[in-house]
XYZ file of C-alpha atoms in Angstrom:
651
model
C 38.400 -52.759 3.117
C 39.487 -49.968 5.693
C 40.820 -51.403 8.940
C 39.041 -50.249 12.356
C 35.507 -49.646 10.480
C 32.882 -52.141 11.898
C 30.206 -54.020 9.616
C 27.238 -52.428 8.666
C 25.181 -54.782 10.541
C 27.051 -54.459 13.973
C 26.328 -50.545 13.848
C 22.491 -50.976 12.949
C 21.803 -53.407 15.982
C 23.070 -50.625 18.107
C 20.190 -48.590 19.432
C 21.796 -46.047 20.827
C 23.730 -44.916 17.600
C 24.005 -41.448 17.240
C 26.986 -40.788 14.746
C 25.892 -40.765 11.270
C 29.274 -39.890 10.032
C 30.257 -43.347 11.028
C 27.186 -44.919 9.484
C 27.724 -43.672 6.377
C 31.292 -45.196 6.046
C 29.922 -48.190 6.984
C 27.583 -47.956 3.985
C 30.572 -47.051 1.686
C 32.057 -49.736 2.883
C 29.182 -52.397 2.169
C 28.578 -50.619 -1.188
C 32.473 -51.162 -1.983
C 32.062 -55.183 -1.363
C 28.241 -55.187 -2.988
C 27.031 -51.838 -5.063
C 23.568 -53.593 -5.367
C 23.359 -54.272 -1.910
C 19.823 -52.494 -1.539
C 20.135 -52.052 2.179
C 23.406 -50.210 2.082
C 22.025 -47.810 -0.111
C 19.059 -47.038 1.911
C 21.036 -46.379 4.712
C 23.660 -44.247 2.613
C 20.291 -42.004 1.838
C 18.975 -42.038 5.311
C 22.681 -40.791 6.661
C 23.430 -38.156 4.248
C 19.803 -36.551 4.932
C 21.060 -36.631 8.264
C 24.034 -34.635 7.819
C 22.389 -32.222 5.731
C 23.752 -33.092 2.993
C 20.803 -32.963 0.453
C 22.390 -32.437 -2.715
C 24.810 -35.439 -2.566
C 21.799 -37.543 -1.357
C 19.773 -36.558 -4.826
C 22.841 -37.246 -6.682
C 23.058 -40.550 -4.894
C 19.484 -41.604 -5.572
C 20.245 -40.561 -9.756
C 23.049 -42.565 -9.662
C 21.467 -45.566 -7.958
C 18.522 -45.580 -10.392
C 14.909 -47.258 -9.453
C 16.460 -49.666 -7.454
C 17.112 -47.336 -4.572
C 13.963 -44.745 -5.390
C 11.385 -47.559 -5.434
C 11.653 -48.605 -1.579
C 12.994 -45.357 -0.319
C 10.197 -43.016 -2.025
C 9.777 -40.834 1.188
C 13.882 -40.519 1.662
C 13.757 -38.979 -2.381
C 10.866 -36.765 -1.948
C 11.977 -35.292 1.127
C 16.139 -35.133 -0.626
C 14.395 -33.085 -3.789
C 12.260 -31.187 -0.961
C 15.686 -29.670 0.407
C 16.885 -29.151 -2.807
C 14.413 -27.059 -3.939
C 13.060 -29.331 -6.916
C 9.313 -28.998 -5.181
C 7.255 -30.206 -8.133
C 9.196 -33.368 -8.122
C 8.769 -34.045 -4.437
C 5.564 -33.573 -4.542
C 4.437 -36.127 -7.311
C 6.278 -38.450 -5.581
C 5.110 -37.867 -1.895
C 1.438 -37.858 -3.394
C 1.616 -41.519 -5.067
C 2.642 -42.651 -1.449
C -0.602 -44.318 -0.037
C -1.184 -44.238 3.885
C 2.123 -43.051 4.930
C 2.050 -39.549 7.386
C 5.323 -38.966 6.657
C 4.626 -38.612 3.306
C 1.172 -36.200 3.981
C 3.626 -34.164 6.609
C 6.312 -33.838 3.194
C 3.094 -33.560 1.058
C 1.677 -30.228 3.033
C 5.525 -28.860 2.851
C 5.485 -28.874 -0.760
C 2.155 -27.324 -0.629
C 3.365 -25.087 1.643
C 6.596 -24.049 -0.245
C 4.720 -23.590 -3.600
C 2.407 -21.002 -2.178
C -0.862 -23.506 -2.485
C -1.449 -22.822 1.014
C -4.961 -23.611 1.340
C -4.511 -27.211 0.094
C -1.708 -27.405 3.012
C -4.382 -26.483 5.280
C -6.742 -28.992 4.702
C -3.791 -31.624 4.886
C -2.798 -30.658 7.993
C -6.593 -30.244 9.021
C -6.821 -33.634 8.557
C -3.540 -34.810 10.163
C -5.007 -32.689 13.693
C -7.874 -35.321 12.955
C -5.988 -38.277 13.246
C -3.717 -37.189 16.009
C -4.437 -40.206 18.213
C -1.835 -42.514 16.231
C 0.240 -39.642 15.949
C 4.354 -40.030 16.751
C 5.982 -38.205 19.934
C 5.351 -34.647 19.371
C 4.038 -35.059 16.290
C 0.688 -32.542 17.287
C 3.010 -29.866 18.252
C 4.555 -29.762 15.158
C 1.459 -30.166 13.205
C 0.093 -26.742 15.356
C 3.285 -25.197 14.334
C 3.201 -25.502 10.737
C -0.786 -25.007 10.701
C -0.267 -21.638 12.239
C 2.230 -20.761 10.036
C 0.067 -21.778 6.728
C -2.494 -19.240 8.233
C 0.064 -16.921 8.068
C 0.726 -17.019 4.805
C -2.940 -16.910 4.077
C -3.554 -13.758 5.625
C -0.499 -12.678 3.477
C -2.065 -13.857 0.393
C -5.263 -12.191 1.048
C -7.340 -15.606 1.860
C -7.891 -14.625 5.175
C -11.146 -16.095 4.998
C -9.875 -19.399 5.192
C -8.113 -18.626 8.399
C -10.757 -20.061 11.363
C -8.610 -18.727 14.457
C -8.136 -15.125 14.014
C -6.696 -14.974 17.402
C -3.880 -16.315 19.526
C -4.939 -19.359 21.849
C -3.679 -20.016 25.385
C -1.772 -22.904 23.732
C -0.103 -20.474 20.714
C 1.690 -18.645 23.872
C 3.074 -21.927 25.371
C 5.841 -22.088 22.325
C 7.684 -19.538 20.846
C 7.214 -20.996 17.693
C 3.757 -20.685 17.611
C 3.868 -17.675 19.246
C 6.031 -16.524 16.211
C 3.584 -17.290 13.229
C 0.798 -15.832 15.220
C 2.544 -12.314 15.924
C 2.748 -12.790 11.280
C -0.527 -13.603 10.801
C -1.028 -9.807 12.859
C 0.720 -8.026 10.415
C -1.357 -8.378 7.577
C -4.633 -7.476 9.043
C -2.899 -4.405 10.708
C -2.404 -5.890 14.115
C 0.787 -4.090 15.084
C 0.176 -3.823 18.674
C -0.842 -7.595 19.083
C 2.041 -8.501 16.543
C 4.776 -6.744 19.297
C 3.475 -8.588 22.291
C 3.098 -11.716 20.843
C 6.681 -11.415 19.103
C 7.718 -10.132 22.996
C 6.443 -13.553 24.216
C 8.220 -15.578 21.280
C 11.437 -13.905 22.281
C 11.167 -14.856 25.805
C 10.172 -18.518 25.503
C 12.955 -18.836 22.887
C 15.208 -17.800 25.609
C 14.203 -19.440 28.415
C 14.165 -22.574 26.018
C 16.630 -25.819 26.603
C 17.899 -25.236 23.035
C 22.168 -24.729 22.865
C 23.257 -20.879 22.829
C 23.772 -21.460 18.799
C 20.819 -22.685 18.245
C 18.828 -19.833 20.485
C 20.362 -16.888 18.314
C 19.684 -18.848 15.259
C 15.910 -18.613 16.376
C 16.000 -15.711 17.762
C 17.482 -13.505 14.556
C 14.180 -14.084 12.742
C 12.245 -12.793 15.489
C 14.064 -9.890 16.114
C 14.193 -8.879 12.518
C 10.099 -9.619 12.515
C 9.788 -7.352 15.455
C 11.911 -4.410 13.755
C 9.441 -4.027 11.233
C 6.727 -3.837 13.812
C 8.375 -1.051 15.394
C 8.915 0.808 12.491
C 4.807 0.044 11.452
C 3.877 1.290 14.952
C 6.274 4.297 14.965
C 8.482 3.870 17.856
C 11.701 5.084 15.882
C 14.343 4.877 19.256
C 13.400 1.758 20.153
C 13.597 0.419 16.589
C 16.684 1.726 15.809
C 17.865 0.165 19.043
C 16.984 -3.194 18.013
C 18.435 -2.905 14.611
C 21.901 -2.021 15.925
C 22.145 -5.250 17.949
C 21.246 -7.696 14.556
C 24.423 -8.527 13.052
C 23.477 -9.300 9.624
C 26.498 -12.234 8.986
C 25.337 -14.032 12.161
C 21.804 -15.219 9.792
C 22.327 -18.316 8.314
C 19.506 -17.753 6.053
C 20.184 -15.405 2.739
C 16.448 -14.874 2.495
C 16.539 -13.639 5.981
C 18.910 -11.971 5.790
C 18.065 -10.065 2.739
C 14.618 -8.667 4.773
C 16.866 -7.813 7.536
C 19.101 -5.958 5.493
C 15.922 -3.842 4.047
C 14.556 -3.583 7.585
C 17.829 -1.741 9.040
C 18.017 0.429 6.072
C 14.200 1.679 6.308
C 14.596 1.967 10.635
C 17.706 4.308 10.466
C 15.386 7.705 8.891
C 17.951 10.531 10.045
C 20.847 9.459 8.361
C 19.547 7.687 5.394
C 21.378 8.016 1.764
C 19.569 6.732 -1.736
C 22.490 6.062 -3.279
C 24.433 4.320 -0.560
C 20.884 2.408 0.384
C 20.517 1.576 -3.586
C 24.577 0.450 -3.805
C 23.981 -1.630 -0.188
C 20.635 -3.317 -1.763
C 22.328 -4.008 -5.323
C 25.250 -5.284 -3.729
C 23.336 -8.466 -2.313
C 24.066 -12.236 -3.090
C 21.353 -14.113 -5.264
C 19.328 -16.275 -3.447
C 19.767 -20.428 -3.700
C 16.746 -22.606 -4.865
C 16.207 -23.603 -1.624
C 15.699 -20.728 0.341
C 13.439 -18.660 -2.104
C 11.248 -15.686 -1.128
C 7.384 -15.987 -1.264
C 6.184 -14.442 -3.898
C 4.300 -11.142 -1.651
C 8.133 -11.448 -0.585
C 9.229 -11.020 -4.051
C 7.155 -8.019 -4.574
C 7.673 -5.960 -2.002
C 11.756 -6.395 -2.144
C 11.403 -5.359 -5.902
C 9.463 -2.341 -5.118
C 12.288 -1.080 -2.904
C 13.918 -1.334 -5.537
C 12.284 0.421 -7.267
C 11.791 3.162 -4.920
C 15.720 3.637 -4.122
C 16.343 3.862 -8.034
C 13.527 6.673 -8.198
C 15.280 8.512 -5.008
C 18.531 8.227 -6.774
C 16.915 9.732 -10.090
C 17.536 7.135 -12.331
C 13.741 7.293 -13.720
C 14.583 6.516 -17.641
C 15.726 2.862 -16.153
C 13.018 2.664 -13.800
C 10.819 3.723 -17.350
C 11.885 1.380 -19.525
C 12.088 -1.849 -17.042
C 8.713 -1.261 -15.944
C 7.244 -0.450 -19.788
C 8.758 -4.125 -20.494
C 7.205 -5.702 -17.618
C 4.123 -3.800 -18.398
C 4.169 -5.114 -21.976
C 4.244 -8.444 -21.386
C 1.221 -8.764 -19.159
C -2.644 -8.092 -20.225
C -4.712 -5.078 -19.178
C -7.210 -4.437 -17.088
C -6.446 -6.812 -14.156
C -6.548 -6.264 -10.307
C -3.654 -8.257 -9.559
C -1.194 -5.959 -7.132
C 1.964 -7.082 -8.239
C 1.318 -6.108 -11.683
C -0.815 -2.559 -10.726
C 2.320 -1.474 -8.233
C 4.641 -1.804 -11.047
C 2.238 0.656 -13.247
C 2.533 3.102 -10.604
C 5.595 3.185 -10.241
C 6.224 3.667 -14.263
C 3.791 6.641 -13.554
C 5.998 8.016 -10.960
C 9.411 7.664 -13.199
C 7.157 9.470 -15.722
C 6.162 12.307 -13.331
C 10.069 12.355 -11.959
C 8.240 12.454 -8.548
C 6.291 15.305 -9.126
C 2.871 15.809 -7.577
C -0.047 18.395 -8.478
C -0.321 19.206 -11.846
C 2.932 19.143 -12.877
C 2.489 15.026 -12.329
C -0.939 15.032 -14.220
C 0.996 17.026 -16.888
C 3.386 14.508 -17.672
C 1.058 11.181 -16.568
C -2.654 12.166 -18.630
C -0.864 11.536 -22.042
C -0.044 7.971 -20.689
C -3.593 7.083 -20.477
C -4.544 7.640 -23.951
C -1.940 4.473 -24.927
C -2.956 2.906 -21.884
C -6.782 3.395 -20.840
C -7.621 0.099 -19.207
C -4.437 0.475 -17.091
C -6.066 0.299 -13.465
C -2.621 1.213 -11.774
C -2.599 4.080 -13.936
C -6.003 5.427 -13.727
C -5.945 5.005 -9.692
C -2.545 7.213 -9.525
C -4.497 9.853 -11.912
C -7.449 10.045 -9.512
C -5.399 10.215 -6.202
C -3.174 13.142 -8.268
C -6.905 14.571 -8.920
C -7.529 13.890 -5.442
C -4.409 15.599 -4.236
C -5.418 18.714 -6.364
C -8.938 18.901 -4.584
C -10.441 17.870 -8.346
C -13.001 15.272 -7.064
C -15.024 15.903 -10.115
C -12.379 15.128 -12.913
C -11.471 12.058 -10.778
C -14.879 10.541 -11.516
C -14.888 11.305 -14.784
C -11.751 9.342 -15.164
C -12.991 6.310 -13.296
C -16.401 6.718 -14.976
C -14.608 6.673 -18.385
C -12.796 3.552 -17.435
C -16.178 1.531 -16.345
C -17.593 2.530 -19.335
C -15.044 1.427 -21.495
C -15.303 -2.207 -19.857
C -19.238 -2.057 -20.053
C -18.669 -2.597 -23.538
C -16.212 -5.633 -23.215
C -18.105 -9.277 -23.303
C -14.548 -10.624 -21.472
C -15.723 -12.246 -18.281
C -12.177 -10.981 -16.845
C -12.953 -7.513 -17.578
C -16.668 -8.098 -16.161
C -14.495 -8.947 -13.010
C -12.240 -5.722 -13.324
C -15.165 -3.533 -13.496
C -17.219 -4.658 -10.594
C -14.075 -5.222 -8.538
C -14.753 -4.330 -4.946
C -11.847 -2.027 -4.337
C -12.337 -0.076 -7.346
C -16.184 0.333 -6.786
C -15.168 1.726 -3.413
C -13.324 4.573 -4.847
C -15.845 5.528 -7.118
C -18.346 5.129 -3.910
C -16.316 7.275 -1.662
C -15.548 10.054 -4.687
C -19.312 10.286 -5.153
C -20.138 10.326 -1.115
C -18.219 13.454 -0.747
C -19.979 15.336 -3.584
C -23.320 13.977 -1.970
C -24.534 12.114 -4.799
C -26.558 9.194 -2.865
C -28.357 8.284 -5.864
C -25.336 7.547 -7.748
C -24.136 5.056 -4.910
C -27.298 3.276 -4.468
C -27.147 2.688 -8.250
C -23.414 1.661 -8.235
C -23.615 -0.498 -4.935
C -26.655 -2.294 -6.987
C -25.166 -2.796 -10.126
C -22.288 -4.582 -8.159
C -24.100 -6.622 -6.272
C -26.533 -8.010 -9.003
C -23.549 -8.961 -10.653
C -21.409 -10.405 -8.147
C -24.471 -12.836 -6.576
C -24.296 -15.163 -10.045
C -20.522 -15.841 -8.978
C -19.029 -18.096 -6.537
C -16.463 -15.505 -5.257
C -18.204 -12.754 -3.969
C -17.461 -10.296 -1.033
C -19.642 -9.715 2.187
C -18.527 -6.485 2.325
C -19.588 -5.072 -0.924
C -22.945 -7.036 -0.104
C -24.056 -5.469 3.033
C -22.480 -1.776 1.277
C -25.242 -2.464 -1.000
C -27.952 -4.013 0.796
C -27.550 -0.663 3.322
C -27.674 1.932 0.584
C -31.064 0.154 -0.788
C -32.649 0.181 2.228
C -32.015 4.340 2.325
C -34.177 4.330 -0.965
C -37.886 4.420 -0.719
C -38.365 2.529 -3.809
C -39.949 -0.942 -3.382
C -37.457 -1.951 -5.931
C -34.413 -1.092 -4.160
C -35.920 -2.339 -0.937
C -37.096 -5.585 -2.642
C -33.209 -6.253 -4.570
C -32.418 -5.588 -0.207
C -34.176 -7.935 0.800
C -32.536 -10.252 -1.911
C -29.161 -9.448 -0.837
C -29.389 -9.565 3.341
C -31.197 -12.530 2.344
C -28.469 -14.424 0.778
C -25.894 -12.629 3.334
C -28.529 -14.061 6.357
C -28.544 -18.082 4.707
C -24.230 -17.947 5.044
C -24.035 -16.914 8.068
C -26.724 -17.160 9.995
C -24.342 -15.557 13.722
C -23.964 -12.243 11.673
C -26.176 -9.705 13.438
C -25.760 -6.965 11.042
C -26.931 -9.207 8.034
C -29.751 -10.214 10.046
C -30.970 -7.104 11.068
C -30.561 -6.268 7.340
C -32.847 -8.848 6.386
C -35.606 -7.750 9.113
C -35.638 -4.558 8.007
C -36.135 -5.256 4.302
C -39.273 -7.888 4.669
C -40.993 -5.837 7.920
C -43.209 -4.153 6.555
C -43.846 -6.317 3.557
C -43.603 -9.676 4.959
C -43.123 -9.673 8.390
C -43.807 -13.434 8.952
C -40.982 -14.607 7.263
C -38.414 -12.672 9.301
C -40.642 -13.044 12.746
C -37.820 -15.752 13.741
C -35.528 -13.773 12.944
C -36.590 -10.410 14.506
C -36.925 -12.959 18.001
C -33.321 -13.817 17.672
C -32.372 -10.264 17.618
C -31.810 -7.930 20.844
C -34.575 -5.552 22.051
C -34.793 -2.007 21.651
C -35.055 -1.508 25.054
C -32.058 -3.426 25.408
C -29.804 -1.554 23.285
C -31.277 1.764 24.357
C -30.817 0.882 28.393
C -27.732 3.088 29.074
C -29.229 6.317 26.960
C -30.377 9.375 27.948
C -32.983 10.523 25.939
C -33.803 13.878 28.162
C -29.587 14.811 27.719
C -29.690 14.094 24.169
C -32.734 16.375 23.945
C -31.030 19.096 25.621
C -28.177 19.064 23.819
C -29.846 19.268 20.351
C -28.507 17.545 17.704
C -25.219 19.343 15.542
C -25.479 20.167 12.292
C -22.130 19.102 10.310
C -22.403 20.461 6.875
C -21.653 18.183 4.055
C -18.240 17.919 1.978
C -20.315 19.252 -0.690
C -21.534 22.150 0.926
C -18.422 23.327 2.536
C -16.960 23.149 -0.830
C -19.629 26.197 -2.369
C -16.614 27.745 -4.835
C -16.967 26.119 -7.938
C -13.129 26.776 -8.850
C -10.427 24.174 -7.246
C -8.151 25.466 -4.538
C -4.882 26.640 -5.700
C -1.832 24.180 -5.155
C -0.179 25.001 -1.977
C 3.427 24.122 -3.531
C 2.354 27.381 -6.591
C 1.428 29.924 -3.510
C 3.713 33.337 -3.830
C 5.769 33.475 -0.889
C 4.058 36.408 1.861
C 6.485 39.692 1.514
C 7.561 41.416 4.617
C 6.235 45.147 4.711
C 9.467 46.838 6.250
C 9.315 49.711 8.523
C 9.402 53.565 6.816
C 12.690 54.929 6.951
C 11.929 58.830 8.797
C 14.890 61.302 8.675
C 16.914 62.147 11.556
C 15.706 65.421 12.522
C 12.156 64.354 12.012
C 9.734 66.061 14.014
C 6.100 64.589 14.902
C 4.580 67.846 16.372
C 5.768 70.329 13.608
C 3.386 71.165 10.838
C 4.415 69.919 7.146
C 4.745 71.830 4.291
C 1.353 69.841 2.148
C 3.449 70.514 -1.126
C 6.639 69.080 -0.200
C 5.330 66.098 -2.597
C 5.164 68.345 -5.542
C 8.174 69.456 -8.079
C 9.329 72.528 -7.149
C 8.369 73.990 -10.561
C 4.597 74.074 -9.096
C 4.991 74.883 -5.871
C 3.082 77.998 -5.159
C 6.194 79.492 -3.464
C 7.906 78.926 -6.923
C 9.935 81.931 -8.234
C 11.924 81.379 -11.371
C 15.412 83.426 -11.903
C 16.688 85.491 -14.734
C 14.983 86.981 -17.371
C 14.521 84.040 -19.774
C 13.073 82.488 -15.990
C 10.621 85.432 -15.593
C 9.100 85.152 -19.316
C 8.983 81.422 -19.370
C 6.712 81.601 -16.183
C 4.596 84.183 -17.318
C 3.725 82.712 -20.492
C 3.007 79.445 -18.178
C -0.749 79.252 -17.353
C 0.064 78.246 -13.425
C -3.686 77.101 -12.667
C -5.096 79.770 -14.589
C -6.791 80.308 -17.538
C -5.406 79.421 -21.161
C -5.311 82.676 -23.723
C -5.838 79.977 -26.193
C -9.345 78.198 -27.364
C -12.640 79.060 -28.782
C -14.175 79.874 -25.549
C -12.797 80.875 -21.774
C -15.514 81.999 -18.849
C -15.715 84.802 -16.755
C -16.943 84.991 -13.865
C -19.300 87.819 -12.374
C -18.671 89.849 -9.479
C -20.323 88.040 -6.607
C -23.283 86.694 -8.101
C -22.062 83.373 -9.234
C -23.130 83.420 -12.738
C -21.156 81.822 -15.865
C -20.498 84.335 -18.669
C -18.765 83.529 -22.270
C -15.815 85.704 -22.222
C -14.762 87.960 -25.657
C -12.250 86.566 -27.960
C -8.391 87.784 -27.382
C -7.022 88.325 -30.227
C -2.978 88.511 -30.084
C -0.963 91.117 -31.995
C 0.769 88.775 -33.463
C -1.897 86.969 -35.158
C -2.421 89.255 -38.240
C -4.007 87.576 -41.540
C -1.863 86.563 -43.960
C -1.054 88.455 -47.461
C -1.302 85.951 -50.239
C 1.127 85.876 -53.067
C -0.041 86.929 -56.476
C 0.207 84.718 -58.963
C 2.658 84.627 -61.239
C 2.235 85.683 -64.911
């Protein structure tokens, strides 16, 4: 037994024990007299989780077998939480019963494996029973619920997100403060995102944390608020910010591996594709513990991506995103796997846009036709081109191809909201309003038999219906504002909706609902009808009637450069005033003031014609002496044009 080490049991009465490297040796010391001495093991767990030591405590509980695991279940989970083995954790933490500990470590492993709106409801229900909450317990509950919403809005479930803005009570910690500045980013909140990440930094310095453990919180918000700066465009101050982070002083690899791509993307002027690609590739793996989400994931692989198409390495970019392509089924709408199909597109097109890009990226969609990722980079290249009308054809191809499919996935694909937006907005700027009524329809019919549907698309539809003065379109309105009007009963837009479709067919059933909504006279108070009159109404042309050439605009990148017209050259004596001989143009040879020398000179220009009349041809005119009339002349015949003798034939 080590000398100067006191029992186990002296150490534990102590209240006021705050060194848990001594605890531990006096665990390893009880464990050296007794190994099965169940209480020195628990306490051996309980002190290495409290040094951070997470991986010898796992080992610990292996080694110690059920003994140790059966009356310390929370101590495991939460060891294998910090470990990274999440699946483990949480089967144990869920077979706890009535412990909120084990609900706290149950919502982290929720949390960590991206089921975020199951964490949600757990810590929904922890708010709930705050009463016999711990000492601070409801703070930290607020913290990690406003962090869960974060990642909602990040995974597109932002529906599930109740507080869509920041309390009084998110600005009282910077924590909070924090997670509500992310859960701005994803719905485009920049402005909001860089006061409330502004407030975080202030609190966290003004906070009674140590001087390590301030720049240790505030590295993550700085790094946050780079990005913002970039999003909103304020380059200086940006690149400002990201010249004070020090990338070694984050503790966290996944951290700093954002931080790294934020401070390459801030610094525009001076920024290199191969040095940027070399700087990313050079970056140390990530532990199992400190993982990226997977939106995370994602994005850092399509920088990636992008630096290896800047740096022209497109036939590795081609063939890593073929086999990734490969392996997963087409059509879907999942982003992660449509990105990656654009970018193949783009290694295929080496960049290129116009028609050089639809040169090399059509033959692509013959082996791949149900390739959304595909087909939406061929329609915004059609797009780019001015081509609206081949870029239906391509989407109409595509729906028409999944019309025939009886795969309730590819029934999905086909009515997905996104996609029937672009085929809405391609047909609003040709003017074809029948086409979107139908469209809008056909969506909507399908999407009401399924649980997931989206309010958007709904009231899209119910809108265009209502333009139609069909009583079956304004009847399959009705249907839809109806089932919009029974969710949410607060939504103005969806009642009005509803009003308008049953008015003038049934106007009893929406007379409580026309009551609810604001007067005319109301919403008209602050108009002036007499200015409005005055002013007449403009008449903007369509997109379809602006566009009256039925050929497509050349590509700006194909347009001959404009040539300069230079200034004539005049010769030095040049003279403006003096009169110009008008056959200085002509060869000398037939100038009028020609006069050949020599003899041979002489007869060659008299037997020249000189503007006169040709000696030979059937027929020359004369003509009479002042009265203008045409006469044949007589034939000349010349003297040396005598017959010819023929030869006699010979005997």
């Amino acid at each position: 037994m080590a000398a100067g080490v006191p029992a186990l049991s002296t150490l534990l009465k102590k209240a006021t024990i705050v060194d848990h490297h001594e605890v531990l040796n006096a665990a390893n010391v009880e464990l050296q007299r007794s190994k099965g001495d169940a209480k020195a093991q628990h306490t051996k767990a309980i002190a290495l989780l409290q040094l951070d030591r997470y991986d010898e405590a796992v080992q610990f509980f292996e080694e110690t077998g059920d003994s140790l695991t059966r009356i310390a279940q929370l101590e495991h989970a939460y060891a294998l939480y910090k470990t990274g083995n999440l699946e483990q954790a949480q089967s144990i933490a869920q077979d706890i019963k009535e412990d909120r500990g084990a609900l706290h470590l149950n919502a982290q492993t929720h949390y960590r494996l991206e089921d975020f709106s199951q964490a949600a409801e757990i810590y929904k229900s922890l708010m709930k029973g705050h009463q016999t909450a711990v000492e601070n317990e409801e703070n930290d509950i607020r913290i990690n619920g406003s962090a869960t919403d974060a990642q909602l809005e990040w995974k597109r479930q932002g529906k599930l997100v109740q507080k869509k803005k920041a309390a009084r009570e998110d600005l009282e910690a910077f924590e909070t403060a924090y997670n509500a500045a992310c859960a701005c980013i994803p719905r485009g909140e920049f402005s909001q995102a860089e006061f409330l990440l502004k407030r975080a930094n202030e609190l966290c310095s003004l906070s009674d944390l140590s001087d390590d453990m301030k720049s240790d919180e505030l590295l993550p918000i700085n790094v946050q608020r780079l990005y913002v700066l970039s999003a909103l465009g304020k380059k200086d101050e940006a690149e400002r910010l990201a010249s004070d982070i020090t990338l070694k002083e984050i503790k966290e690899l996944s951290t700093r591996q954002i931080a790294q791509i934020n401070k390459l993307t801030t610094f525009t002027k001076t920024f290199n594709p191969y040095l940027s690609h070399r700087i990313v590739q050079s970056t140390l793996s990530l532990p199992k513990s400190d993982r990226l989400f997977e939106f995370q994931k994602s994005l850092t692989l399509q920088n990636e991506l992008a630096l290896n198409l800047l740096s022209s390495k497109f036939t590795g970019v081609r063939n890593s995103t073929a086999d990734f392509l490969q392996e997963h089924t087409s059509p879907t709408t999942q982003p992660e796997i449509n990105v990656l199909s654009v970018v193949n597109a783009a290694a295929h097109a080496q960049n290129r846009l116009g028609k050089l890009g639809l040169t090399s990226i059509l033959p692509l969609l013959e082996k791949r036709p149900n390739d959304v990722g595909l087909i939406l980079t061929i329609i915004h290249l059609y797009i780019l081109t001015n081509n609206h009308g081949s870029a239906i054809t391509v989407l109409e191809t595509f729906f028409k191809n999944l019309d025939l499919s009886a795969t309730a996935a590819d029934q999905d694909v086909r009515f997905a909201p996104g996609l029937i937006a672009v085929l809405v907005s391609l047909y609003s700027i040709q003017g074809r309003k029948s086409h979107i009524r139908t469209e809008l329809a056909k969506a909507a019919s399908y999407w009401r038999h399924k649980s997931k549907h989206s309010p958007d698309l709904f009231r899209a539809a119910g809108l265009a219906l209502l333009d139609s003065t069909s009583s079956n379109d304004r009847a399959a309105a009705g249907e839809i504002f109806d089932t919009l009007h029974c969710q949410d009963p607060k939504d103005k837009l969806s009642a009005a909706g509803y009003v308008a479709a049953y008015a003038t067919t049934d106007l009893t059933k929406v007379k409580s609902t026309l009551e609810r909504l604001p007067r005319v006279a109301r919403l008209t108070a602050g108009i002036d009808v007499d200015a409005l009159e005055a002013a007449a109404v403009p008449n903007v042309p369509s997109a379809a009637a602006q566009n009256t050439s039925k050929k497509r605009a050349a590509d700006d990148s194909t347009k001959p450069a404009k040539k300069r017209i230079r200034k004539p050259k005049l010769p030095k004596d040049f003279d403006p005033n003096k009169t110009h001989d008008p056959e200085r143009w002509l060869p000398l040879r037939d100038r009028s003031s020609y006069r050949p020398k020599g003899k041979k000179g002489k007869q060659k220009a008299q037997a020249l014609t000189q503007g006169g009349v040709s000696e030979k041809g059937a027929e020359s005119l004369n003509i009479a002496n002042g009265d203008g009339v045409l006469k044949p002349a007589s034939t000349v015949v010349s003297a040396s044009s005598k017959p010819s003798k023929k030869k006699k034939p010979k005997k």
